Short mmCIF file of C-alpha atoms in Angstrom, two decimals:
data_model
loop_
_atom_site.label_atom_id
_atom_site.label_comp_id
_atom_site.label_asym_id
_atom_site.label_seq_id
_atom_site.Cartn_x
_atom_site.Cartn_y
_atom_site.Cartn_z
CA MET A 24 66.96 181.61 28.54
CA GLU A 25 65.00 184.09 30.66
CA PRO A 26 65.36 184.03 34.48
CA THR A 27 62.52 182.54 36.41
CA HIS A 28 60.60 184.88 38.72
CA THR A 29 58.35 183.84 41.58
CA THR A 30 55.41 185.70 43.00
CA PRO A 31 55.09 186.40 46.76
CA SER A 32 52.47 183.70 47.11
CA GLU A 33 54.76 181.23 45.40
CA LYS A 34 57.55 182.20 47.82
CA VAL A 35 55.26 181.42 50.75
CA ASP A 36 54.43 178.04 49.23
CA VAL A 37 58.12 177.28 48.81
CA THR A 38 58.86 178.30 52.42
CA GLU A 39 56.00 176.15 53.75
CA ALA A 40 57.18 173.22 51.68
CA HIS A 41 60.72 173.67 53.03
CA THR A 42 59.40 173.86 56.58
CA GLU A 43 57.30 170.76 56.07
CA HIS A 44 60.33 168.96 54.64
CA ALA A 45 62.41 170.00 57.66
CA ARG A 46 59.66 168.87 59.98
CA HIS A 47 59.58 165.42 58.39
CA HIS A 48 63.38 165.35 58.51
CA HIS A 49 63.35 165.98 62.26
CA TYR A 50 60.67 163.32 62.74
CA ARG A 51 63.04 160.83 61.14
CA GLU A 52 65.96 161.95 63.31
CA LEU A 53 64.14 161.89 66.65
CA HIS A 54 62.86 158.98 68.63
CA VAL A 55 59.15 159.66 69.05
CA VAL A 56 58.06 158.55 72.50
CA PRO A 57 54.69 156.75 72.63
CA ILE A 58 51.97 158.54 74.57
CA GLU A 59 51.82 155.69 77.11
CA GLU A 60 55.52 156.21 77.90
CA GLU A 61 54.99 159.96 78.23
CA ALA A 62 52.20 159.34 80.75
CA VAL A 63 54.48 157.05 82.79
CA GLN A 64 57.20 159.71 82.71
CA ASP A 65 54.82 162.38 84.01
CA ALA A 66 53.66 160.08 86.81
CA LEU A 67 57.26 159.22 87.74
CA VAL A 68 58.23 162.89 87.97
CA VAL A 69 55.21 163.63 90.20
CA PHE A 70 56.24 160.70 92.42
CA ILE A 71 59.82 161.99 92.67
CA THR A 72 58.66 165.46 93.66
CA CYS A 73 56.37 163.97 96.31
CA PHE A 74 59.34 161.96 97.56
CA ALA A 75 61.38 165.19 97.71
CA VAL A 76 58.64 166.88 99.75
CA MET A 77 58.59 163.86 102.08
CA ALA A 78 62.34 164.23 102.65
CA GLN A 79 61.97 167.96 103.34
CA VAL A 80 59.12 167.54 105.80
CA PHE A 81 61.12 164.84 107.56
CA VAL A 82 63.85 167.46 108.12
CA VAL A 83 61.75 169.72 110.33
CA VAL A 84 59.15 167.31 111.68
CA ALA A 85 61.16 164.31 112.83
CA ALA A 86 63.94 166.07 114.74
CA GLY A 87 61.58 168.65 116.20
CA SER A 88 59.41 165.95 117.71
CA VAL A 89 62.23 164.57 119.86
CA ILE A 90 63.81 167.82 121.08
CA ALA A 91 63.27 166.84 124.71
CA PHE A 92 65.34 163.67 124.23
CA ILE A 93 68.07 165.51 122.29
CA ILE A 94 68.39 167.96 125.18
CA ARG A 95 68.75 165.06 127.61
CA ASP A 96 71.61 163.62 125.53
CA LEU A 97 73.46 166.78 124.46
CA GLY A 98 72.39 169.44 126.98
CA ASP A 99 72.56 173.16 126.03
CA ALA A 100 68.77 173.62 126.09
CA ALA A 101 69.11 177.31 125.16
CA LEU A 102 70.16 176.33 121.63
CA ALA A 103 67.55 173.59 121.20
CA GLY A 104 65.07 175.88 119.46
CA TRP A 105 67.49 176.22 116.56
CA ILE A 106 67.02 172.56 115.71
CA ILE A 107 63.74 173.75 114.15
CA GLN A 108 64.51 177.42 113.51
CA GLY A 109 67.83 176.84 111.69
CA PRO A 110 66.45 174.84 108.75
CA LEU A 111 63.30 176.99 108.63
CA LEU A 112 65.40 180.15 108.49
CA MET A 113 67.19 178.76 105.43
CA GLN A 114 63.85 178.00 103.81
CA ALA A 115 62.42 181.39 104.73
CA VAL A 116 65.23 183.47 103.26
CA LEU A 117 66.17 181.34 100.24
CA SER A 118 62.89 179.90 98.92
CA PRO A 119 61.71 183.02 97.02
CA ILE A 120 65.15 183.55 95.45
CA ILE A 121 65.63 179.91 94.45
CA GLY A 122 62.07 179.93 93.12
CA ARG A 123 62.76 183.05 91.04
CA LEU A 124 65.98 181.57 89.67
CA SER A 125 64.16 178.38 88.70
CA ASP A 126 61.57 180.43 86.80
CA VAL A 127 64.22 182.23 84.70
CA LEU A 128 66.90 179.53 84.55
CA ASN A 129 66.34 175.77 84.93
CA ARG A 130 64.42 173.89 87.57
CA LYS A 131 66.30 170.60 87.33
CA TYR A 132 69.72 171.52 88.70
CA LEU A 133 68.40 174.01 91.26
CA ALA A 134 66.21 171.21 92.66
CA ALA A 135 68.77 168.40 92.44
CA VAL A 136 71.96 169.99 93.84
CA PRO A 137 70.87 171.39 97.28
CA PRO A 138 69.94 167.89 98.58
CA LEU A 139 73.64 167.03 98.24
CA LEU A 140 74.47 169.74 100.80
CA ALA A 141 71.66 168.41 102.97
CA PHE A 142 73.20 164.92 102.65
CA VAL A 143 76.45 166.25 104.17
CA GLY A 144 74.54 168.16 106.88
CA ALA A 145 72.57 165.05 107.83
CA ILE A 146 75.75 163.03 108.34
CA ILE A 147 77.24 165.81 110.49
CA SER A 148 74.05 165.93 112.58
CA ALA A 149 73.88 162.16 112.99
CA ARG A 150 77.42 162.15 114.41
CA ALA A 151 76.98 165.30 116.55
CA THR A 152 78.33 165.17 120.09
CA ASN A 153 77.13 168.65 121.10
CA MET A 154 74.25 170.96 120.33
CA LYS A 155 76.31 173.45 118.29
CA THR A 156 77.41 170.76 115.84
CA LEU A 157 73.83 169.51 115.55
CA VAL A 158 72.54 173.03 114.80
CA GLY A 159 75.35 173.59 112.27
CA GLY A 160 74.44 170.40 110.46
CA GLY A 161 70.81 171.53 110.48
CA ILE A 162 71.76 174.77 108.71
CA LEU A 163 73.29 172.73 105.88
CA ILE A 164 70.24 170.47 105.81
CA GLY A 165 68.08 173.58 105.53
CA THR A 166 69.49 174.38 102.09
CA THR A 167 67.32 171.65 100.60
CA LEU A 168 64.20 173.25 102.12
CA SER A 169 64.69 176.21 99.78
CA THR A 170 63.86 173.92 96.84
CA ILE A 171 60.27 173.51 98.09
CA SER A 172 59.36 176.32 95.68
CA ILE A 173 60.46 174.06 92.82
CA VAL A 174 59.31 170.60 93.85
CA GLN A 175 55.86 171.97 94.70
CA SER A 176 55.69 173.73 91.30
CA ILE A 177 56.72 170.82 89.07
CA PRO A 178 53.51 168.74 89.49
CA SER A 179 51.41 171.89 89.09
CA GLU A 180 52.95 172.76 85.73
CA ILE A 181 53.05 169.30 84.14
CA LEU A 182 49.43 168.50 85.05
CA PRO A 183 46.31 170.34 83.79
CA LEU A 184 45.50 173.48 85.79
CA LYS A 185 42.34 171.96 87.27
CA TYR A 186 44.45 169.26 88.95
CA ARG A 187 46.58 171.67 90.98
CA PRO A 188 44.69 170.85 94.19
CA ILE A 189 45.34 167.14 93.59
CA ALA A 190 49.02 167.85 92.86
CA GLN A 191 49.32 169.69 96.16
CA GLY A 192 47.35 166.97 97.92
CA LEU A 193 49.77 164.30 96.71
CA ALA A 194 52.70 166.44 97.83
CA GLY A 195 51.05 166.89 101.20
CA MET A 196 50.59 163.14 101.56
CA GLY A 197 54.27 162.67 100.76
CA GLY A 198 55.10 165.20 103.42
CA THR A 199 52.94 163.38 105.94
CA VAL A 200 54.86 160.15 105.38
CA GLY A 201 57.94 162.21 106.17
CA GLY A 202 56.36 163.00 109.51
CA LEU A 203 56.28 159.40 110.72
CA ARG A 204 59.20 159.05 113.08
CA GLY A 205 60.89 157.72 116.21
CA GLY A 206 64.39 157.86 117.88
CA TRP A 207 66.78 160.77 117.16
CA ARG A 208 70.21 159.90 115.75
CA TRP A 209 68.80 157.45 113.22
CA ILE A 210 66.57 160.30 112.00
CA PHE A 211 69.58 162.06 110.49
CA TRP A 212 71.02 158.90 108.92
CA LEU A 213 67.64 158.32 107.29
CA GLN A 214 67.63 161.95 106.12
CA ALA A 215 70.98 161.40 104.39
CA ILE A 216 69.51 158.48 102.44
CA LEU A 217 66.38 160.44 101.47
CA HIS A 218 68.34 163.48 100.25
CA ALA A 219 70.68 161.29 98.19
CA LEU A 220 67.74 159.49 96.56
CA THR A 221 66.06 162.84 95.80
CA THR A 222 69.12 164.07 93.91
CA ILE A 223 69.50 160.82 91.97
CA GLY A 224 65.81 160.74 91.01
CA LEU A 225 65.71 164.34 89.77
CA PHE A 226 68.93 163.97 87.79
CA LEU A 227 67.79 160.76 86.10
CA PHE A 228 64.11 161.35 85.36
CA TYR A 229 63.26 165.07 85.35
CA TRP A 230 63.94 166.71 81.98
CA PRO A 231 62.01 170.01 81.89
CA PRO A 232 61.30 171.70 78.56
CA LYS A 233 63.32 174.68 77.39
CA ASN A 234 62.24 177.90 79.11
CA LYS A 235 59.86 179.76 76.79
CA GLU A 236 59.17 182.83 78.93
CA TYR A 237 62.85 183.62 79.46
CA PRO A 238 65.20 183.01 76.51
CA ARG A 239 68.96 182.64 77.09
CA MET A 240 70.21 185.72 78.98
CA SER A 241 73.50 187.11 80.24
CA LEU A 242 74.73 186.39 83.76
CA PHE A 243 73.84 189.95 84.82
CA ASP A 244 70.31 189.56 83.43
CA TYR A 245 69.80 186.42 85.53
CA PHE A 246 71.17 188.25 88.56
CA TRP A 247 68.90 191.26 87.96
CA ALA A 248 65.85 189.05 87.38
CA CYS A 249 66.12 187.93 91.01
CA ASP A 250 65.64 191.53 92.21
CA PRO A 251 68.94 191.75 94.15
CA ILE A 252 67.90 194.83 96.15
CA GLY A 253 64.59 193.35 97.24
CA SER A 254 66.23 189.96 97.89
CA ALA A 255 68.91 191.50 100.12
CA LEU A 256 66.30 193.43 102.11
CA PHE A 257 64.10 190.34 102.39
CA ILE A 258 66.94 188.09 103.60
CA GLY A 259 68.17 190.66 106.11
CA GLY A 260 64.68 191.49 107.34
CA ALA A 261 63.54 187.89 107.75
CA THR A 262 66.78 186.88 109.46
CA LEU A 263 66.80 189.80 111.89
CA THR A 264 63.10 189.35 112.68
CA ILE A 265 63.54 185.68 113.56
CA LEU A 266 66.72 186.42 115.55
CA GLY A 267 64.95 189.26 117.35
CA LEU A 268 62.06 187.03 118.37
CA ASP A 269 64.39 184.24 119.39
CA TRP A 270 66.46 186.61 121.59
CA ALA A 271 63.62 188.22 123.48
CA GLY A 272 58.99 198.07 99.35
CA GLU A 273 62.07 199.84 98.37
CA TRP A 274 62.53 203.27 96.73
CA LYS A 275 64.33 202.11 93.57
CA GLY A 276 65.24 198.93 91.72
CA ARG A 277 63.31 196.56 89.45
CA ALA A 278 59.79 197.55 88.48
CA ASP A 279 58.29 194.19 89.49
CA GLY A 280 60.54 193.10 92.37
CA LEU A 281 60.85 189.76 94.16
CA VAL A 282 57.15 189.85 95.04
CA ALA A 283 55.95 190.47 91.50
CA HIS A 284 53.13 192.91 90.83
CA ALA A 285 51.50 190.21 88.70
CA PHE A 286 50.40 188.44 91.89
CA PHE A 287 48.12 191.36 92.82
CA ARG A 288 46.63 192.43 89.47
CA THR A 289 43.40 190.46 89.68
CA ASN A 290 42.52 190.29 93.38
CA MET A 291 43.99 189.93 96.87
CA ASN A 292 44.12 186.13 96.84
CA PHE A 293 47.94 186.06 96.92
CA ALA A 294 48.20 188.26 100.01
CA LEU A 295 45.32 186.54 101.81
CA SER A 296 46.52 183.01 101.02
CA THR A 297 50.12 183.80 101.92
CA PHE A 298 49.06 185.25 105.26
CA ALA A 299 46.91 182.19 106.00
CA PHE A 300 49.83 179.93 105.04
CA ALA A 301 52.11 181.80 107.45
CA VAL A 302 49.57 181.17 110.21
CA GLU A 303 49.40 177.49 109.23
CA GLY A 304 53.21 177.33 109.52
CA TRP A 305 53.01 179.00 112.93
CA MET A 306 50.47 176.40 114.07
CA PHE A 307 52.17 173.35 112.61
CA TYR A 308 55.89 173.82 113.16
CA SER A 309 55.71 175.44 116.59
CA ALA A 310 52.57 173.91 118.15
CA VAL A 311 51.64 170.61 116.49
CA ASN A 312 55.14 169.43 115.65
CA SER A 313 57.06 170.72 118.66
CA VAL A 314 54.70 171.40 121.57
CA VAL A 315 52.35 168.41 121.21
CA PRO A 316 55.11 165.76 121.66
CA GLN A 317 56.28 167.72 124.71
CA ILE A 318 52.71 167.70 126.06
CA VAL A 319 52.60 163.93 125.67
CA LEU A 320 55.92 163.54 127.49
CA ASN A 321 55.63 166.15 130.22
CA LEU A 322 52.00 165.48 131.14
CA GLY A 323 52.78 161.79 131.56
CA PHE A 324 50.86 160.38 128.57
CA ALA A 325 53.99 158.56 127.29
CA SER A 326 57.54 158.27 128.62
CA ASP A 327 59.74 157.54 125.56
CA SER A 328 60.07 158.62 121.93
CA TRP A 329 58.69 155.35 120.53
CA HIS A 330 55.41 155.54 122.45
CA ILE A 331 55.12 159.26 121.63
CA SER A 332 55.46 158.39 117.93
CA VAL A 333 52.81 155.68 118.23
CA ARG A 334 50.38 158.16 119.83
CA GLN A 335 51.10 160.67 117.05
CA LEU A 336 49.82 158.16 114.51
CA SER A 337 46.34 159.40 115.45
CA PHE A 338 47.40 162.67 113.79
CA GLN A 339 49.65 161.26 111.06
CA CYS A 340 47.20 158.68 109.70
CA VAL A 341 44.46 161.29 109.38
CA ILE A 342 46.66 163.85 107.66
CA LEU A 343 48.03 161.11 105.39
CA MET A 344 44.62 160.32 103.89
CA ALA A 345 42.65 163.54 104.33
CA PRO A 346 44.55 165.55 101.64
CA LEU A 347 43.45 163.03 99.01
CA PHE A 348 39.74 163.44 99.77
CA ILE A 349 40.02 167.21 100.21
CA SER A 350 41.84 167.63 96.90
CA LEU A 351 39.36 165.37 95.09
CA TYR A 352 36.46 167.44 96.45
CA ALA A 353 38.18 170.70 95.50
CA THR A 354 38.83 169.44 91.97
CA ARG A 355 35.36 167.96 91.46
CA PHE A 356 33.49 171.08 92.63
CA LYS A 357 36.22 173.62 91.78
CA ASP A 358 35.93 174.90 95.33
CA LEU A 359 38.97 175.75 97.45
CA LYS A 360 37.42 178.27 99.83
CA ASN A 361 34.82 176.20 101.72
CA PRO A 362 37.17 173.31 102.60
CA LEU A 363 39.64 175.89 103.91
CA LEU A 364 36.98 177.51 106.07
CA VAL A 365 35.96 174.14 107.52
CA THR A 366 39.51 172.97 108.24
CA PHE A 367 40.66 176.26 109.78
CA THR A 368 37.57 176.14 112.00
CA LEU A 369 38.54 172.63 113.09
CA PHE A 370 41.97 173.89 113.98
CA LEU A 371 40.45 176.70 116.01
CA VAL A 372 38.66 173.98 117.99
CA VAL A 373 42.02 172.24 118.49
CA CYS A 374 43.58 175.45 119.82
CA ILE A 375 40.72 175.94 122.30
CA LEU A 376 40.95 172.32 123.51
CA TYR A 377 44.72 172.49 124.02
CA ALA A 378 44.25 175.86 125.78
CA THR A 379 42.32 173.91 128.43
CA ILE A 380 44.49 170.75 128.48
CA ARG A 381 44.59 168.75 131.74
CA PRO A 382 46.97 165.98 132.91
CA SER A 383 43.95 163.65 133.09
CA TRP A 384 43.24 163.99 129.37
CA ASN A 385 45.30 160.99 128.29
CA SER A 386 42.65 159.58 125.95
CA VAL A 387 41.15 162.96 125.10
CA GLN A 388 44.50 164.10 123.67
CA ILE A 389 44.38 161.32 121.08
CA GLY A 390 40.97 162.59 119.94
CA ILE A 391 42.38 166.13 119.70
CA ASN A 392 45.11 164.71 117.46
CA VAL A 393 42.47 163.37 115.06
CA ILE A 394 40.76 166.78 114.82
CA ALA A 395 44.16 168.44 114.35
CA GLY A 396 44.95 166.11 111.44
CA LEU A 397 41.72 167.10 109.69
CA GLY A 398 42.33 170.77 110.41
CA GLN A 399 45.91 170.72 109.14
CA ALA A 400 45.14 168.82 105.94
CA GLY A 401 43.07 171.57 104.31
CA PRO A 402 45.55 174.48 104.45
CA LEU A 403 48.53 172.28 103.57
CA THR A 404 46.70 170.92 100.52
CA LEU A 405 44.79 173.92 99.17
CA LEU A 406 46.67 177.08 100.12
CA PRO A 407 49.65 176.34 97.81
CA ALA A 408 47.15 175.81 94.98
CA CYS A 409 45.37 179.10 95.82
CA ILE A 410 48.70 180.91 95.67
CA GLN A 411 49.75 179.24 92.43
CA TYR A 412 46.49 180.30 90.76
CA THR A 413 47.50 183.95 91.33
CA ALA A 414 50.74 183.58 89.36
CA PRO A 415 51.42 183.55 85.62
CA HIS A 416 53.54 180.54 84.64
CA ALA A 417 56.62 182.78 84.35
CA PHE A 418 56.33 183.42 88.10
CA LEU A 419 55.04 180.01 89.25
CA SER A 420 58.03 178.99 91.36
CA THR A 421 58.50 182.56 92.56
CA ALA A 422 54.98 182.58 94.00
CA THR A 423 55.40 179.08 95.44
CA GLY A 424 58.71 180.11 97.00
CA MET A 425 57.16 183.18 98.63
CA ALA A 426 54.34 181.00 99.99
CA PHE A 427 56.62 178.45 101.61
CA SER A 428 58.94 181.20 102.80
CA ALA A 429 55.96 182.78 104.59
CA ARG A 430 55.10 179.37 106.06
CA ALA A 431 58.68 178.89 107.25
CA ILE A 432 58.82 182.40 108.72
CA GLY A 433 55.56 181.69 110.51
CA GLY A 434 56.97 178.42 111.82
CA ALA A 435 60.26 179.93 112.96
CA MET A 436 58.54 182.89 114.61
CA GLY A 437 55.97 180.64 116.23
CA SER A 438 58.69 178.34 117.53
CA ALA A 439 60.52 181.30 119.09
CA VAL A 440 57.36 182.82 120.58
CA LEU A 441 55.89 179.58 121.95
CA ASN A 442 59.25 178.53 123.34
CA ALA A 443 59.53 181.90 125.10
CA ILE A 444 56.00 181.56 126.52
CA VAL A 445 56.54 178.00 127.78
CA GLU A 446 60.03 178.60 129.18
CA GLY A 447 58.98 181.91 130.74
CA ARG A 448 56.08 180.31 132.59
CA LEU A 449 58.13 177.32 133.72
CA SER A 450 61.14 179.35 134.84
CA SER A 451 58.99 181.53 137.08
CA HIS A 452 56.69 178.88 138.55
CA TYR A 453 57.92 175.30 138.04
CA ALA A 454 60.71 174.90 140.60
CA SER A 455 58.91 176.64 143.46
CA ALA A 456 55.60 174.86 142.84
CA VAL A 457 57.06 171.35 142.47
CA GLY A 458 59.46 171.90 145.37
CA SER A 459 56.64 173.09 147.62
CA ALA A 460 54.47 170.10 146.71
CA ALA A 461 57.33 167.70 147.48
CA VAL A 462 58.14 169.37 150.80
CA ALA A 463 54.46 169.32 151.78
CA ALA A 464 54.49 165.56 151.12
CA GLY A 465 57.49 165.08 153.46
CA LEU A 466 60.63 165.76 151.41
CA PRO A 467 63.47 167.50 153.33
CA GLU A 468 64.12 170.97 151.86
CA GLY A 469 67.77 170.08 151.31
CA SER A 470 66.74 167.37 148.82
CA VAL A 471 64.58 169.62 146.62
CA GLY A 472 67.44 170.42 144.22
CA ASP A 473 68.29 166.76 143.69
CA LEU A 474 64.62 165.93 143.07
CA LEU A 475 64.28 168.70 140.48
CA GLU A 476 67.42 167.49 138.69
CA ALA A 477 66.07 163.96 138.60
CA LEU A 478 62.78 165.16 137.13
CA ALA A 479 64.62 167.16 134.44
CA ALA A 480 66.61 164.06 133.48
CA GLY A 481 63.49 161.89 133.31
CA GLU A 482 64.62 159.82 136.29
CA GLN A 483 61.36 159.66 138.22
CA GLY A 484 61.58 157.41 141.27
CA LYS A 485 65.34 157.86 141.60
CA GLU A 486 66.68 157.20 145.11
CA ILE A 487 66.92 160.60 146.82
CA ASN A 488 67.19 161.30 150.53
CA GLY A 489 63.67 161.56 151.95
CA ALA A 490 61.92 160.97 148.60
CA THR A 491 59.23 158.41 149.44
CA PRO A 492 56.72 157.12 146.87
CA GLY A 493 54.24 159.65 148.25
CA VAL A 494 56.76 162.47 147.71
CA TRP A 495 57.40 161.36 144.16
CA ALA A 496 53.67 161.15 143.43
CA ALA A 497 53.11 164.70 144.74
CA ALA A 498 56.11 166.09 142.85
CA VAL A 499 55.24 164.37 139.56
CA GLY A 500 51.59 165.38 139.81
CA GLU A 501 52.51 169.04 140.38
CA SER A 502 55.07 168.84 137.57
CA HIS A 503 52.35 167.69 135.18
CA TRP A 504 50.11 170.59 136.17
CA GLN A 505 52.86 173.20 135.83
CA TYR A 506 53.63 171.99 132.31
CA ALA A 507 49.90 172.00 131.54
CA TYR A 508 49.62 175.66 132.59
CA ALA A 509 52.60 176.57 130.38
CA TYR A 510 51.23 174.74 127.33
CA ARG A 511 47.80 176.28 127.88
CA LEU A 512 49.33 179.76 127.57
CA ALA A 513 51.21 178.75 124.41
CA TRP A 514 48.11 177.40 122.67
CA SER A 515 46.01 180.36 123.81
CA SER A 516 48.42 182.68 122.00
CA ILE A 517 47.63 180.94 118.69
CA ILE A 518 43.86 181.48 118.85
CA PRO A 519 43.86 185.12 117.58
CA PHE A 520 46.04 184.17 114.61
CA THR A 521 43.75 181.28 113.72
CA VAL A 522 40.75 183.61 113.77
CA ALA A 523 42.65 186.10 111.56
CA ALA A 524 43.44 183.29 109.09
CA LEU A 525 39.75 182.35 109.00
CA VAL A 526 38.87 185.95 108.14
CA ALA A 527 41.50 185.99 105.38
CA VAL A 528 40.14 182.77 103.87
CA PHE A 529 36.58 184.14 104.03
CA PHE A 530 37.58 186.98 101.69
CA LEU A 531 39.25 184.74 99.09
CA ARG A 532 37.81 184.98 95.57
CA ASP A 533 36.90 181.71 93.85
CA VAL A 534 39.16 180.32 91.12
CA LYS A 535 36.67 178.19 89.18
CA ASN A 536 37.47 179.96 85.92
CA LEU A 537 41.16 179.03 86.30
CA MET A 538 40.67 175.31 86.92
CA THR A 539 40.86 174.22 83.27
CA GLU A 540 42.47 171.49 81.18
CA LYS A 541 45.40 173.72 80.23
CA VAL A 542 48.91 172.29 80.84
CA GLU A 543 51.52 174.99 81.34
CA ALA A 544 54.74 173.01 80.87
CA THR A 545 54.14 169.55 79.49
CA LEU A 546 57.08 167.16 79.51
CA GLU A 547 56.08 165.88 76.07
CA LYS A 548 58.85 166.56 73.57
CA ASP A 549 58.17 168.69 70.49
CA PRO A 550 59.14 166.48 67.52
CA THR A 551 59.99 169.58 65.42
CA ILE A 552 62.89 170.44 67.75
CA SER A 553 66.12 168.48 67.63
CA ASP A 554 68.25 170.96 69.58
CA PRO A 555 69.89 168.97 72.40
CA GLU A 556 70.03 172.18 74.42
CA SER A 557 66.25 171.91 74.86
CA ARG A 558 66.76 169.09 77.33
CA LYS A 559 69.01 171.14 79.59
#
């Protein structure tokens, strides 16, 4: 009997038949998830990431808004700035590196584990009896902020490209809910709950597909992919810069580096958007989040944290809803640039108004809050999308991490600078001006020190030798004006940066051609793959 020979074409037919048989075999082995269930899964993951953003925003917004009351309870005002700067420093130095690792490794565990450290930090902060312990707990809490590069990337990669503005808008709305606050110790207990729920949600429901751009690599390859030289220089530089402000490209290595060359191949959108995002961080974290509540307290618009929070609803309610309408407009007309120009212009108006703030502007300040909410909503919603459109999928979290690192650096620097401006003006003018006003109203000079201490402790009207109602009225009125002068200087310093951000946005190139139906990392499972490793 002669052996049977097959032609090349017959071999191809046999191979295809074998492949088809294997494919059907895998279909029988796997549970095929209905499309309706897949849609619910995608929606659930987007919700969890928005929840994670809410928890992260709560970290820096809630505590920062009640700094004045924390100082009253714990003292050590010199360290108070680190309540904001500590967590932001962690975000600034770690976000790009965590983002890069998540691009080459796995997003799930890098997003789910840091909130556990934040959970511990929140408990430490809630039980703090001194400022150093509170700041130390904040450093631990800040580790979860580094995952912003991941939780902001997940919705963008599981939804079609054209919906990136909506994805960022939903995340921004989640962050705004995180900004609703009151009290101070309960803030950290609530943080502990939010971080724990974030970890549980990501572990249970987020199952990213196997990484296609980066196959399994050695430990050294993962280490080298994070550009260790550039990362070390970036961490050291950012840390020293922030420390320097608070206290008054390398020559060899990887070819692409931590800030990948791919971000700059088409246009300058990455650089322009990142700069504008840093300015937005400077405005929000240092001015809106920290200075505005102090304006409300120290100009006499409200006297306790609850009423300050109620007044801030005029900002929070606007910024809660505005991202939805802005993102819908941007998606419908494929236009990110014009909404950014409008909203940055609105924020320039806010800066000018606060640069002329007066103690009599009790009602006017609420109106300024409304304008500020509109102005803040645009950059927070659209700039992350602009930055993500500059990055190939293999660098999506890296780009997002660099963006939020720039925002955190802007916020930390702004907090240091504005704090220096306000404290510098008050230290050189406040005591002498308020004391003189009180003495002119009849207060004995020997009682000036006691009166100033009472004002610092929020004990207006306290019984002090020679302090009549007329003396208190004169002292409190002058105190309001001295704080107004200090806050005017702080807000005036932001105006040039806001103008520079407007110029940067003006030169952005449109991204209409990128807003397509393409999905870069669908969570739908490939029925031809039965490898359980694909779900890791």
